[in-house]
PDB file of C-alpha atoms in Angstrom:
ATOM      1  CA  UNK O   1      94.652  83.900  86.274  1.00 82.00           C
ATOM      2  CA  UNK O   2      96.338  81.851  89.074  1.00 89.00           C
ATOM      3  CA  UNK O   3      97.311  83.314  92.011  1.00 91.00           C
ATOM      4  CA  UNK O   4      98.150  81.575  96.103  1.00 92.00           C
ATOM      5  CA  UNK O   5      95.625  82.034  98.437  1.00 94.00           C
ATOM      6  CA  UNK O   6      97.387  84.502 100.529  1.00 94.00           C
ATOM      7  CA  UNK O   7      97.040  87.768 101.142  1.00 94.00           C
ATOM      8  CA  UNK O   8      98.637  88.946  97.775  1.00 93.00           C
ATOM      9  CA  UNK O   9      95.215  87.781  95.826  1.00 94.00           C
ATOM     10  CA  UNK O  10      93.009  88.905  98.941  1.00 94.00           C
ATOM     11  CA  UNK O  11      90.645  92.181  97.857  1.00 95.00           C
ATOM     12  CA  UNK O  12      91.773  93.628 100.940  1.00 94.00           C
ATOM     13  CA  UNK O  13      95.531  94.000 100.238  1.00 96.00           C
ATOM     14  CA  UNK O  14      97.099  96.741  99.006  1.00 97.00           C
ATOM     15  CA  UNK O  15     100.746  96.359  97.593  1.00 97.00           C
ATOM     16  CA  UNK O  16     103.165  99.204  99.166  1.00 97.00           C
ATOM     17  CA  UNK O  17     106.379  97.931  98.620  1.00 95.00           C
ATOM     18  CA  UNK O  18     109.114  94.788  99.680  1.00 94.00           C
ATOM     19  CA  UNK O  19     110.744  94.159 102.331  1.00 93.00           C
ATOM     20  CA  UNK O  20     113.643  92.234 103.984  1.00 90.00           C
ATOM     21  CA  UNK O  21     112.534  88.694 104.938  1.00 89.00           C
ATOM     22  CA  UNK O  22     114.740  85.981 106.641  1.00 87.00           C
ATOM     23  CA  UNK O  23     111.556  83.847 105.813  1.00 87.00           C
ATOM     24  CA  UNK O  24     110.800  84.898 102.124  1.00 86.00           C
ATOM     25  CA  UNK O  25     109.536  82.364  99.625  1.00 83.00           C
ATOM     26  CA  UNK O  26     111.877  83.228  96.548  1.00 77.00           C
ATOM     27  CA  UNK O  27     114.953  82.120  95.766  1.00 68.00           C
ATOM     28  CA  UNK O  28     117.975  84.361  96.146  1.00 64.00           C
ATOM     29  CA  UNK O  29     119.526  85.274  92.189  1.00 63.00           C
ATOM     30  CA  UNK O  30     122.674  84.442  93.820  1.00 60.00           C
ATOM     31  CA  UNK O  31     124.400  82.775  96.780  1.00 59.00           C
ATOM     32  CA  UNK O  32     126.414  84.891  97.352  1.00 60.00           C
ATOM     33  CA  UNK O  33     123.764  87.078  99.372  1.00 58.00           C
ATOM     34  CA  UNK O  34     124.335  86.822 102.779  1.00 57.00           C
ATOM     35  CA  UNK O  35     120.908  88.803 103.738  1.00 60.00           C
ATOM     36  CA  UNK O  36     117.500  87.385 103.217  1.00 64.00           C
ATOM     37  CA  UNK O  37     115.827  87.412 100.334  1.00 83.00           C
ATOM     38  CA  UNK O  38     113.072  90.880  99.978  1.00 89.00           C
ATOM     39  CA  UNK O  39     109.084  89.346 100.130  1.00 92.00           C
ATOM     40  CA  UNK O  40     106.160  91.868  99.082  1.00 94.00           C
ATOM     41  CA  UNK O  41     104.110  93.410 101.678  1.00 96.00           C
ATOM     42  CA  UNK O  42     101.252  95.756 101.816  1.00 96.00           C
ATOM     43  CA  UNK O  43      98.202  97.639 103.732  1.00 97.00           C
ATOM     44  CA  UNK O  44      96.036  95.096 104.839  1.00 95.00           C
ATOM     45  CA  UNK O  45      92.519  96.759 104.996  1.00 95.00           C
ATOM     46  CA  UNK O  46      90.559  94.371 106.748  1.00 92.00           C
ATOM     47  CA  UNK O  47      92.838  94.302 109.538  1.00 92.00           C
ATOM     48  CA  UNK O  48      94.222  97.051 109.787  1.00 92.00           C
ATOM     49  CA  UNK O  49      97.908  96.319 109.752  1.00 93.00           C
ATOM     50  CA  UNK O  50     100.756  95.572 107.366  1.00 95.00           C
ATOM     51  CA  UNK O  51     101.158  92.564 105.831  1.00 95.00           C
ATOM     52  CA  UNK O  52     103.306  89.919 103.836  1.00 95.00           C
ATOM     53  CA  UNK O  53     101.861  88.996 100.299  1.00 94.00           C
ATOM     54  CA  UNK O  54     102.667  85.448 101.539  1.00 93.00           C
ATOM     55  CA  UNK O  55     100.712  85.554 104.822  1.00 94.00           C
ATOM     56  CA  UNK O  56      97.412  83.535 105.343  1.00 92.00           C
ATOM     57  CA  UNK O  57      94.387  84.419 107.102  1.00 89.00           C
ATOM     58  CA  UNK O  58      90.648  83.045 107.651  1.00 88.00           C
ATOM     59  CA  UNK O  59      89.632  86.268 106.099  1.00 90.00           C
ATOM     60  CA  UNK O  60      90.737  85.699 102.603  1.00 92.00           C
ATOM     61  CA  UNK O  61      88.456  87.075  99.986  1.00 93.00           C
ATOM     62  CA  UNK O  62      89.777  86.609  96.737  1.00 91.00           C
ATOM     63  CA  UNK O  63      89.013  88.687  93.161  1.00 83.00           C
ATOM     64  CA  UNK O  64      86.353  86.831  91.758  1.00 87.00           C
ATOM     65  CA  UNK O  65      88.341  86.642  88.529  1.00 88.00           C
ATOM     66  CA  UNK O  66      91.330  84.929  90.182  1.00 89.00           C
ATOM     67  CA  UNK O  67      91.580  80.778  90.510  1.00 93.00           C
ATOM     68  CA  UNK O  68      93.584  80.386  94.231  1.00 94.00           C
ATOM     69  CA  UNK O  69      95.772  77.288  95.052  1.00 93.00           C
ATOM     70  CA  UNK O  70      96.387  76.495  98.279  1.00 93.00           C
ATOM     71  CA  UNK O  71      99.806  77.399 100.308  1.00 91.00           C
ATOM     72  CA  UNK O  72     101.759  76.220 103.302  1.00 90.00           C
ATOM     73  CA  UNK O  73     101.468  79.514 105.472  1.00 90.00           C
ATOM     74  CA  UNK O  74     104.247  81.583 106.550  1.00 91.00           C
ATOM     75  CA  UNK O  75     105.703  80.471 110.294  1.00 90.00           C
ATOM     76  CA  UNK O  76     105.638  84.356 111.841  1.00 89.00           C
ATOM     77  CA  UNK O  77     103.557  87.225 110.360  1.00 88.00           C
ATOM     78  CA  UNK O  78     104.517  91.071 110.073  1.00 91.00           C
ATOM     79  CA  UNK O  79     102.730  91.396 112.120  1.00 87.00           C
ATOM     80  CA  UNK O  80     100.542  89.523 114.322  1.00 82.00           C
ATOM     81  CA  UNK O  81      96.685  89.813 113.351  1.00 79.00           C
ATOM     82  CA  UNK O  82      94.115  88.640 116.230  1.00 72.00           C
ATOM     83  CA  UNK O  83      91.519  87.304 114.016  1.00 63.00           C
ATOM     84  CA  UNK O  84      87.509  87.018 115.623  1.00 56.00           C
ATOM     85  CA  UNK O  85      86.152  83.742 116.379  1.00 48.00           C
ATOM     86  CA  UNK O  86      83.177  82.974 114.424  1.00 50.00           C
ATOM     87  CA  UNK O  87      79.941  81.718 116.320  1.00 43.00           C
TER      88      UNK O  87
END
């Protein structure tokens, strides 16, 4: 299975619904839409916070059963994480 490396393949998302995004990655079924397009988001339990399925973060842990290709990151978050420095 092929999935992006985003948050959507990460083990520590959890899928809760979709949301309004004036920055989602799928096309609109029509042009006619004058709102954004809706993007997936879920419970991020790593961090703590909610999430797009098309964020990116340094934590990414992927199902071991899933082959990721890589993605151009979102420009703005859900919501900001404040990811640790590693040593």
């Amino acid at each position: 299975m092929h999935s992006p490396k985003a948050c959507v393949s990460c083990q520590s998302y959890e899928h809760q619904g979709f949301d309004e995004d004036k920055h989602c990655p799928f096309q609109r079924r029509s042009g006619l839409q004058a709102k954004p397009a809706r993007t997936p988001y879920g419970q991020c339990s790593r961090h703590g916070v909610q999430v797009f399925a098309t964020q990116i973060c340094n934590a990414h842990a992927p199902d071991p059963h899933i082959e990721c290709f890589d993605v151009v990151n979102r420009p703005e978050p859900r919501v900001a994480i404040q990811e640790g420095m590693e040593v």
